[in-house]
Amino acid sequence: MAGTDHAKRGLTGVRDDGPAIILVGPQLGENIGTAARAMLNCGLADLRLVAPRDGWPSEAAYTASSGAHAVLDQTRVFERVEDAVADLQEIYATTARTRDMVKDVVTPERAARDIHAAHRRGSRCGLLFGRERTGLTNDEVALAGTLLEVPLNPGFSSLNLAQAVLLIGYAWYAARDQGGAGANTDWDHGHRRIDAGHRRARAEEIQTFFDHLERALDGAGFFKTPQLRPTMVRNLRNLFHRAQLTDQDVRTLHGVVTALTGRRMDQLG
Amino acid sequence: MAGTDHAKRGLTGVRDDGPAIILVGPQLGENIGTAARAMLNCGLADLRLVAPRDGWPSEAAYTASSGAHAVLDQTRVFERVEDAVADLQEIYATTARTRDMVKDVVTPERAARDIHAAHRRGSRCGLLFGRERTGLTNDEVALAGTLLEVPLNPGFSSLNLAQAVLLIGYAWYAARDQGGAGANTDWDHGHRRIDAGHRRARAEEIQTFFDHLERALDGAGFFKTPQLRPTMVRNLRNLFHRAQLTDQDVRTLHGVVTALTGRRMDQLG
């Protein structure tokens, strides 16, 4: 059983249905360690780092982890956020700041319920946490379908990395056994039922579609003002993220772009 | 008004109805500072210390508080726990360990609801937090009517002082408007953020876009099997409906179709 296997590796109490925690550009090893501790407190162990400033592995991380070594032992490092989330289907960007993007904004409690529900229908989830000082870039936020904000005293709302991981991880852990039998309440909050035979698209599939679309738009001269291109790309990506695309949707959209540009669907093989 | 008075003292967002946080025998000034920070995050400011090991005031506490100085400025110090809780009516002892005492044990969420309810009936509440290493003595726990335990991974449940204050304070803060007029439904269900200057697109605008897209797809020979056209059109429309398009999104999508088909944006006038 998975639980036994986890225990052998020093991950007692870790569950297989938790979200991945993705720390983007963490600066201090100490913060990686305290985040790992907070994860293990909440039964989470899938820690992923994107371009940690001081490299990996980090002795400071191990020292600060209060013994959560097993989480750090299996931490994976990626160069790009896109690669770190490639296998995930539902991605949340944690941010304390207002962004000029149109996305759902949810609390930790709501995200927790949604993540459990997503797991029950076979989707893998991940939570993006930004750099200590500067957070996530707009392009990184654009990879996520949903923004997660911890509602705190607006006059004093800054959290350190480990505290943010802890509050959000705890909400997930506290909600772990809710809604097993009456899973239908998930849909009451506006979730979409996915037809049998379909599944939420993976991040890498969506990225491939974005590449296709943006290449086509470049070829068609859509971006007339080069300095506006990043914003327009981001808005388009956000728009499609909000649609919670299935694998079938992505194939359809590839077909739309290909048909409109009059080219072969060579991307789909 | 109390809020204004708080703001003058640097306590923006602090509420009068929060529980007192009583740290019993804290050893490190740093932990007092990070606890103060966590309190202010959650709109709490009534910090009381019982016999802090390194004395008071503490420079280490100020340094570690990330600017929550106003909480530290008004912190009161007592020699005995009994004095620190003298004015309080409902006292919770926080502990991660099982005690051989017959007391109610509640979660942070349950305690939060009860503390709000207690305040409404005029009772002052307080939360006891023990020493970093040894916790509360049995005599100290006995001062409390209720035990508060944070349910965490039983294989790895230790929290530092500030993290315990944060999780419990957050539960109180998150429950602050429940049982009132129900002001906080936004956070219960999440909400969508729309930029200033944009609005949800009207149905007629979306329909005009669908007409544009479908005409372009017909022209491009996208619908190869005529009997499948209605289903494919419906799926595409659903996909875009799910994105909850703004007026700006619709303009962008018109532009995308026009660019890809290489035609003028004559639909937009």
XYZ file of C-alpha atoms in Angstrom:
538
model
C 0.000 0.000 0.000
C 1.157 3.485 -0.731
C 0.972 4.508 2.920
C 3.381 1.774 3.940
C 5.723 2.687 1.137
C 5.691 6.306 2.244
C 6.426 5.302 5.822
C 9.493 3.341 4.691
C 10.841 6.501 3.125
C 10.239 8.571 6.231
C 7.003 10.031 4.938
C 4.639 8.742 7.586
C 1.197 10.178 7.184
C 1.784 11.424 3.663
C -1.115 10.925 1.308
C -1.052 10.275 -2.403
C -3.863 12.650 -3.196
C -2.215 15.928 -2.242
C -1.308 18.772 -4.569
C 2.243 19.393 -5.704
C 3.893 22.400 -4.072
C 5.946 24.338 -6.605
C 8.313 26.998 -5.252
C 9.303 29.324 -8.069
C 12.724 30.920 -7.733
C 13.081 30.486 -3.960
C 15.952 32.576 -2.689
C 16.839 31.118 0.688
C 17.458 27.457 1.388
C 16.054 28.084 4.843
C 12.682 28.933 3.350
C 12.684 25.755 1.292
C 13.335 23.810 4.485
C 10.592 25.477 6.496
C 8.205 25.030 3.573
C 9.052 21.307 3.511
C 8.333 21.123 7.221
C 4.969 22.803 6.725
C 4.191 20.371 3.906
C 4.935 17.311 6.003
C 2.824 18.775 8.824
C -0.045 18.640 6.373
C 0.707 15.257 4.803
C 2.152 16.693 1.591
C 5.413 15.542 0.025
C 5.533 16.449 -3.688
C 7.886 19.450 -3.542
C 9.182 20.947 -6.774
C 11.650 23.802 -7.099
C 12.073 26.039 -10.095
C 15.548 27.566 -10.378
C 16.369 27.887 -6.678
C 18.732 30.827 -6.387
C 21.332 29.129 -4.221
C 21.237 25.763 -5.961
C 20.144 22.358 -4.801
C 20.565 20.395 -2.583
C 20.847 22.973 0.156
C 22.258 22.321 3.597
C 20.365 25.341 4.930
C 17.134 23.724 3.779
C 17.857 20.489 5.629
C 18.828 22.369 8.781
C 15.670 24.468 8.742
C 13.315 21.594 7.983
C 13.066 20.337 11.582
C 13.520 16.802 10.353
C 11.355 16.850 7.228
C 14.326 15.395 5.346
C 12.320 12.837 3.458
C 10.443 15.608 1.645
C 13.700 17.284 0.674
C 15.283 13.979 -0.390
C 12.701 13.543 -3.117
C 12.386 17.187 -4.136
C 12.688 17.723 -7.871
C 14.320 20.729 -9.494
C 13.278 22.284 -12.809
C 14.670 25.114 -14.862
C 11.331 26.398 -16.068
C 7.924 26.651 -14.437
C 6.370 25.147 -17.550
C 8.335 21.954 -17.010
C 7.527 21.828 -13.318
C 3.785 21.838 -14.006
C 3.767 19.837 -17.240
C 2.049 16.771 -15.758
C -0.505 18.734 -13.741
C -4.061 19.487 -14.731
C -5.327 22.099 -12.287
C -2.930 24.794 -11.232
C -3.367 27.495 -8.604
C -1.181 30.577 -8.335
C -0.849 31.881 -4.806
C -0.566 35.621 -4.645
C -1.265 38.393 -2.187
C -1.374 41.023 -4.857
C -3.986 42.214 -7.238
C -3.269 41.259 -10.798
C -4.895 42.705 -13.837
C -5.922 39.293 -15.031
C -9.344 37.826 -15.273
C -9.233 34.627 -13.262
C -11.152 33.001 -10.478
C -9.890 33.998 -7.034
C -10.504 31.482 -4.269
C -9.739 31.095 -0.581
C -7.629 28.244 0.785
C -10.802 26.549 2.006
C -12.466 26.670 -1.372
C -9.280 25.553 -3.119
C -9.010 22.665 -0.663
C -12.476 21.402 -1.508
C -11.832 21.816 -5.208
C -8.501 20.003 -5.061
C -10.042 17.042 -3.283
C -12.841 16.995 -5.837
C -10.350 17.235 -8.690
C -8.444 14.283 -7.301
C -11.606 12.227 -7.151
C -12.155 12.781 -10.845
C -8.544 11.933 -11.641
C -6.936 15.362 -12.026
C -3.549 16.219 -10.567
C -3.266 19.637 -8.929
C -0.421 21.969 -8.109
C 0.119 25.169 -6.159
C 2.568 27.795 -7.404
C 4.351 29.923 -4.790
C 6.413 32.903 -5.913
C 9.773 34.313 -4.929
C 10.133 35.671 -1.404
C 10.287 39.312 -2.396
C 8.836 39.604 -5.836
C 6.303 36.791 -6.062
C 5.278 35.297 -9.375
C 5.644 37.078 -12.683
C 2.548 37.708 -14.732
C 3.642 35.038 -17.190
C 3.961 32.537 -14.373
C 0.552 33.471 -13.017
C -0.830 32.970 -16.502
C 0.057 29.264 -16.283
C -2.527 28.850 -13.551
C -6.248 28.486 -14.001
C -7.073 29.967 -10.628
C -5.679 32.494 -8.179
C -5.512 31.532 -4.535
C -5.513 34.326 -1.988
C -5.351 33.927 1.760
C -7.742 36.510 3.172
C -5.815 38.246 5.946
C -5.876 41.621 7.651
C -5.627 43.944 4.633
C -3.555 46.301 6.743
C -0.890 43.658 7.342
C -1.172 40.713 5.040
C 2.341 39.605 4.177
C 3.230 36.001 4.959
C 6.531 34.281 4.612
C 6.778 31.334 2.257
C 6.468 28.598 4.877
C 3.492 30.290 6.499
C 1.692 30.527 3.187
C 2.401 26.854 2.501
C 1.217 25.968 5.988
C -2.084 27.850 5.847
C -2.962 26.483 2.443
C -1.681 22.983 3.203
C -3.622 22.929 6.441
C -6.827 23.888 4.659
C -6.288 20.949 2.321
C -5.484 18.587 5.169
C -8.448 19.726 7.257
C -10.794 19.122 4.330
C -9.380 15.700 3.541
C -12.318 13.609 4.612
C -15.129 15.909 3.617
C -17.389 15.221 0.709
C -16.543 11.591 0.165
C -20.093 10.334 -0.075
C -21.859 13.495 -1.111
C -19.415 14.411 -3.797
C -22.114 16.204 -5.699
C -21.706 19.373 -3.701
C -18.593 20.026 -5.743
C -20.779 20.742 -8.684
C -23.006 23.042 -6.723
C -20.238 25.592 -6.657
C -20.133 25.920 -10.362
C -17.830 23.159 -11.389
C -18.356 21.665 -14.721
C -19.150 18.056 -15.200
C -16.794 16.395 -17.630
C -18.233 13.857 -20.015
C -17.268 10.277 -19.641
C -14.298 9.574 -21.846
C -12.811 13.029 -21.434
C -10.452 14.490 -18.897
C -8.995 17.884 -18.088
C -6.121 18.690 -20.405
C -2.629 18.557 -18.963
C -0.569 21.734 -18.792
C 1.798 20.484 -21.476
C -1.082 19.837 -23.864
C -2.422 23.309 -23.291
C 1.048 24.760 -23.763
C 1.357 22.964 -27.103
C -1.898 24.559 -28.193
C -0.720 27.996 -27.076
C 2.474 27.488 -29.077
C 0.422 26.561 -32.109
C -1.954 29.500 -31.738
C 0.741 32.058 -31.097
C 2.876 30.818 -33.967
C -0.135 31.143 -36.229
C -0.886 34.632 -34.915
C 2.717 35.676 -35.451
C 2.548 34.318 -38.976
C -0.666 36.234 -39.593
C 0.716 39.533 -38.311
C -1.798 39.645 -35.464
C 0.585 41.394 -33.087
C 0.905 44.709 -34.840
C 2.523 46.436 -31.869
C 5.406 44.264 -30.650
C 5.484 45.775 -27.168
C 1.859 44.774 -26.647
C 2.507 41.157 -27.613
C 3.272 39.867 -24.086
C 0.085 41.336 -22.657
C -2.037 40.092 -25.520
C -0.539 36.608 -25.283
C -1.162 36.559 -21.563
C -4.773 37.656 -21.976
C -5.385 34.979 -24.563
C -3.832 32.304 -22.383
C -5.882 33.407 -19.402
C -9.015 33.285 -21.473
C -8.413 29.680 -22.483
C -7.315 28.681 -18.988
C -10.614 29.889 -17.646
C -12.417 27.559 -20.026
C -11.027 24.541 -18.116
C -10.240 22.760 -21.350
C -10.554 19.027 -21.780
C -8.255 16.946 -23.940
C -11.013 16.979 -26.570
C -11.296 20.771 -26.418
C -7.593 21.092 -27.047
C -7.820 18.872 -30.116
C -10.762 20.902 -31.375
C -8.892 24.172 -30.890
C -5.854 22.837 -32.732
C -8.219 21.986 -35.531
C -9.725 25.462 -35.509
C -6.358 27.170 -35.779
C -5.185 24.787 -38.451
C -8.362 25.184 -40.481
C -8.337 28.963 -40.247
C -4.722 29.227 -41.280
C -5.253 26.695 -44.030
C -2.300 24.620 -42.951
C -1.918 20.910 -42.308
C -2.588 19.665 -38.782
C 1.004 18.508 -38.569
C 1.183 19.373 -34.883
C -1.245 16.641 -34.051
C 0.658 13.853 -35.772
C -14.502 54.484 16.780
C -12.272 51.694 17.938
C -11.028 50.981 14.407
C -9.816 54.525 13.981
C -8.136 54.427 17.332
C -6.375 51.195 16.385
C -5.226 52.674 13.115
C -3.669 55.636 14.932
C -1.587 53.215 16.940
C -0.442 51.298 13.866
C -2.981 48.555 14.299
C -4.871 48.909 11.044
C -7.361 46.116 10.582
C -7.287 45.014 14.205
C -10.648 44.125 15.673
C -11.852 44.492 19.212
C -13.534 41.131 19.329
C -10.472 38.913 19.016
C -9.118 36.577 21.667
C -6.077 37.437 23.745
C -2.944 35.481 22.832
C -1.042 34.446 25.950
C 2.469 33.090 25.484
C 3.522 31.241 28.595
C 7.238 31.233 29.321
C 8.417 31.979 25.773
C 12.139 31.348 25.469
C 13.207 33.254 22.371
C 12.408 36.875 21.640
C 12.380 35.929 17.984
C 9.403 33.659 18.565
C 7.536 36.440 20.324
C 8.148 38.666 17.316
C 7.003 36.123 14.741
C 3.951 35.364 16.861
C 3.127 39.092 16.924
C 3.438 39.177 13.148
C 1.063 36.215 12.808
C -1.392 37.928 15.149
C -1.454 41.136 13.165
C -1.910 39.098 9.965
C -5.134 37.874 11.524
C -6.325 41.157 13.009
C -5.328 40.271 16.571
C -3.376 42.589 18.877
C -3.902 41.602 22.516
C -0.578 39.868 23.240
C 0.300 38.871 26.783
C 3.528 37.286 27.952
C 4.009 35.248 31.067
C 7.576 35.315 32.401
C 9.443 35.562 29.103
C 12.822 33.902 29.681
C 14.956 36.672 28.182
C 13.026 39.601 29.614
C 10.954 42.298 28.000
C 11.079 44.353 25.848
C 13.150 42.296 23.449
C 15.051 43.674 20.505
C 15.016 40.225 18.892
C 11.242 40.295 19.024
C 11.021 43.631 17.224
C 13.490 42.508 14.594
C 11.599 39.286 13.909
C 8.173 40.883 13.792
C 8.395 42.146 10.204
C 6.967 45.453 11.287
C 4.263 44.339 13.699
C 5.739 46.765 16.218
C 2.413 48.136 17.346
C 1.457 44.732 18.735
C 4.716 44.516 20.654
C 4.418 48.112 21.913
C 1.261 47.272 23.798
C 2.215 43.773 24.910
C 1.700 43.207 28.614
C 3.904 41.058 30.790
C 2.735 39.014 33.772
C 4.537 36.882 36.289
C 1.888 34.236 36.590
C -0.541 32.701 34.115
C -3.354 33.258 36.576
C -2.808 37.006 36.375
C -2.532 36.998 32.611
C -5.937 35.397 32.221
C -7.647 37.120 35.124
C -9.997 39.255 33.025
C -10.877 36.505 30.572
C -13.932 34.333 30.597
C -13.309 31.505 28.173
C -9.829 30.082 27.965
C -8.388 27.575 25.538
C -5.126 25.711 26.079
C -3.324 24.887 22.858
C -1.431 21.663 22.927
C -0.228 19.066 20.502
C -0.063 16.414 23.140
C -2.673 14.246 24.704
C -3.235 15.088 28.337
C -4.797 12.837 30.852
C -7.434 15.392 31.623
C -11.069 15.228 30.876
C -11.709 18.293 28.796
C -13.291 19.095 25.521
C -10.787 19.014 22.686
C -11.662 21.190 19.714
C -10.173 22.066 16.338
C -9.181 25.625 15.413
C -12.297 25.933 13.283
C -14.604 24.895 16.092
C -12.798 27.149 18.563
C -13.112 30.040 16.104
C -16.863 29.681 15.886
C -17.153 29.347 19.640
C -14.981 32.400 20.292
C -17.074 34.537 17.972
C -20.216 33.267 19.657
C -18.717 33.940 23.082
C -17.914 37.497 22.073
C -21.473 38.043 20.933
C -22.706 37.124 24.364
C -20.147 39.397 26.005
C -17.420 36.945 27.003
C -13.725 37.679 26.586
C -11.637 34.754 25.344
C -7.973 33.855 25.508
C -5.648 31.276 23.989
C -2.754 29.855 26.010
C 0.391 28.816 24.137
C 3.112 26.908 25.990
C 6.891 27.063 26.051
C 8.723 26.194 22.852
C 10.117 22.886 24.123
C 8.016 21.820 27.029
C 4.605 23.288 26.379
C 2.167 24.026 29.160
C 2.303 22.358 32.560
C -0.694 20.409 33.691
C -1.525 23.172 36.157
C -1.512 25.732 33.394
C -3.678 23.564 31.180
C -6.060 23.208 34.084
C -6.781 26.946 33.901
C -8.415 26.397 30.551
C -11.915 25.177 29.997
C -11.120 23.647 26.654
C -8.180 22.075 24.861
C -7.440 23.240 21.341
C -5.557 20.876 19.069
C -4.546 21.528 15.491
C -5.157 18.290 13.615
C -2.010 17.670 11.588
C -0.175 14.695 10.143
C 0.182 12.508 13.241
C 3.555 11.366 11.947
C 4.912 14.916 11.908
C 2.798 17.329 13.877
C 5.142 19.743 15.603
C 4.613 23.420 14.874
C 6.659 26.340 16.028
C 4.992 28.968 18.149
C 4.296 31.467 15.388
C 2.870 28.780 13.123
C 0.496 27.621 15.829
C -0.606 31.215 16.450
C -1.050 31.729 12.707
C -3.169 28.628 12.076
C -5.424 29.307 15.019
C -5.576 33.053 14.411
C -6.395 32.485 10.759
C -9.254 30.168 11.680
C -10.646 32.921 13.886
C -10.156 35.573 11.213
C -11.685 33.441 8.468
C -14.779 32.825 10.613
C -15.182 36.472 11.557
C -18.326 37.207 9.601
C -20.032 33.859 9.838
C -23.220 33.772 11.777
C -23.688 37.461 11.188
C -25.511 38.719 8.161
C -23.448 36.409 5.960
C -21.296 39.103 4.479
C -18.518 36.854 3.423
C -20.034 34.687 0.771
C -17.473 35.899 -1.711
C -14.805 34.037 0.068
C -16.878 30.961 0.608
C -17.449 30.425 -3.031
C -14.600 32.275 -4.625
C -15.231 35.077 -7.006
C -14.011 36.246 -10.307
C -11.938 39.335 -10.553
C -12.578 41.572 -13.510
C -10.360 44.527 -14.283
C -11.643 47.976 -13.810
C -12.832 49.170 -17.176
C -13.993 45.748 -18.317
C -17.258 43.959 -17.915
C -18.718 40.612 -18.748
C -19.620 40.478 -22.387
C -23.276 40.662 -23.278
C -24.893 37.647 -24.921
C -25.354 39.537 -28.157
C -21.660 40.332 -28.318
C -20.760 36.723 -27.753
C -23.230 35.617 -30.396
C -21.679 38.007 -32.897
C -18.322 36.418 -32.192
C -19.762 32.921 -32.631
C -21.219 33.984 -35.977
C -17.849 35.328 -37.026
C -15.975 32.199 -35.921
C -18.410 29.751 -37.445
C -18.566 31.619 -40.746
C -14.772 31.525 -40.855
C -14.725 27.829 -40.047
C -17.287 27.105 -42.749
C -15.173 29.062 -45.191
C -12.098 27.093 -44.193
C -13.779 23.716 -44.570
C -13.409 22.926 -40.873
C -16.644 20.941 -40.657
C -15.717 18.025 -42.848
C -18.646 15.878 -41.773
C -21.833 17.956 -42.071
C -23.854 15.845 -39.643
C -21.259 16.490 -36.940
C -21.403 20.252 -37.404
C -24.121 20.946 -34.806
C -22.258 19.016 -32.105
C -18.942 20.645 -32.908
C -20.467 24.117 -32.919
C -22.102 23.432 -29.570
C -18.849 22.206 -28.051
C -17.005 25.282 -29.258
C -19.673 27.614 -27.937
C -19.662 25.854 -24.597
C -15.932 26.156 -24.398
C -16.057 29.914 -24.879
C -19.040 30.308 -22.579
C -17.108 28.629 -19.815
C -14.408 31.261 -20.154
C -16.903 33.905 -18.985
C -15.646 36.342 -21.569
C -15.298 40.054 -20.986
C -16.004 42.671 -23.615
C -12.250 42.946 -24.162
C -11.909 39.179 -24.599
C -14.545 39.237 -27.318
C -12.723 41.978 -29.199
C -9.488 40.015 -28.913
C -11.115 36.850 -30.217
C -12.595 38.700 -33.187
C -9.088 39.904 -33.901
C -7.695 36.388 -33.675
C -10.183 34.979 -36.165
C -9.722 37.893 -38.515
C -5.943 37.664 -38.380
C -5.892 33.925 -38.923
C -8.231 34.113 -41.892
C -6.358 37.068 -43.284
C -9.495 39.105 -43.695
C -10.373 42.607 -42.646
C -12.049 43.113 -39.277
C -15.112 44.417 -41.043
C -17.406 42.854 -38.450
C -16.157 45.269 -35.880
C -16.793 48.417 -37.840
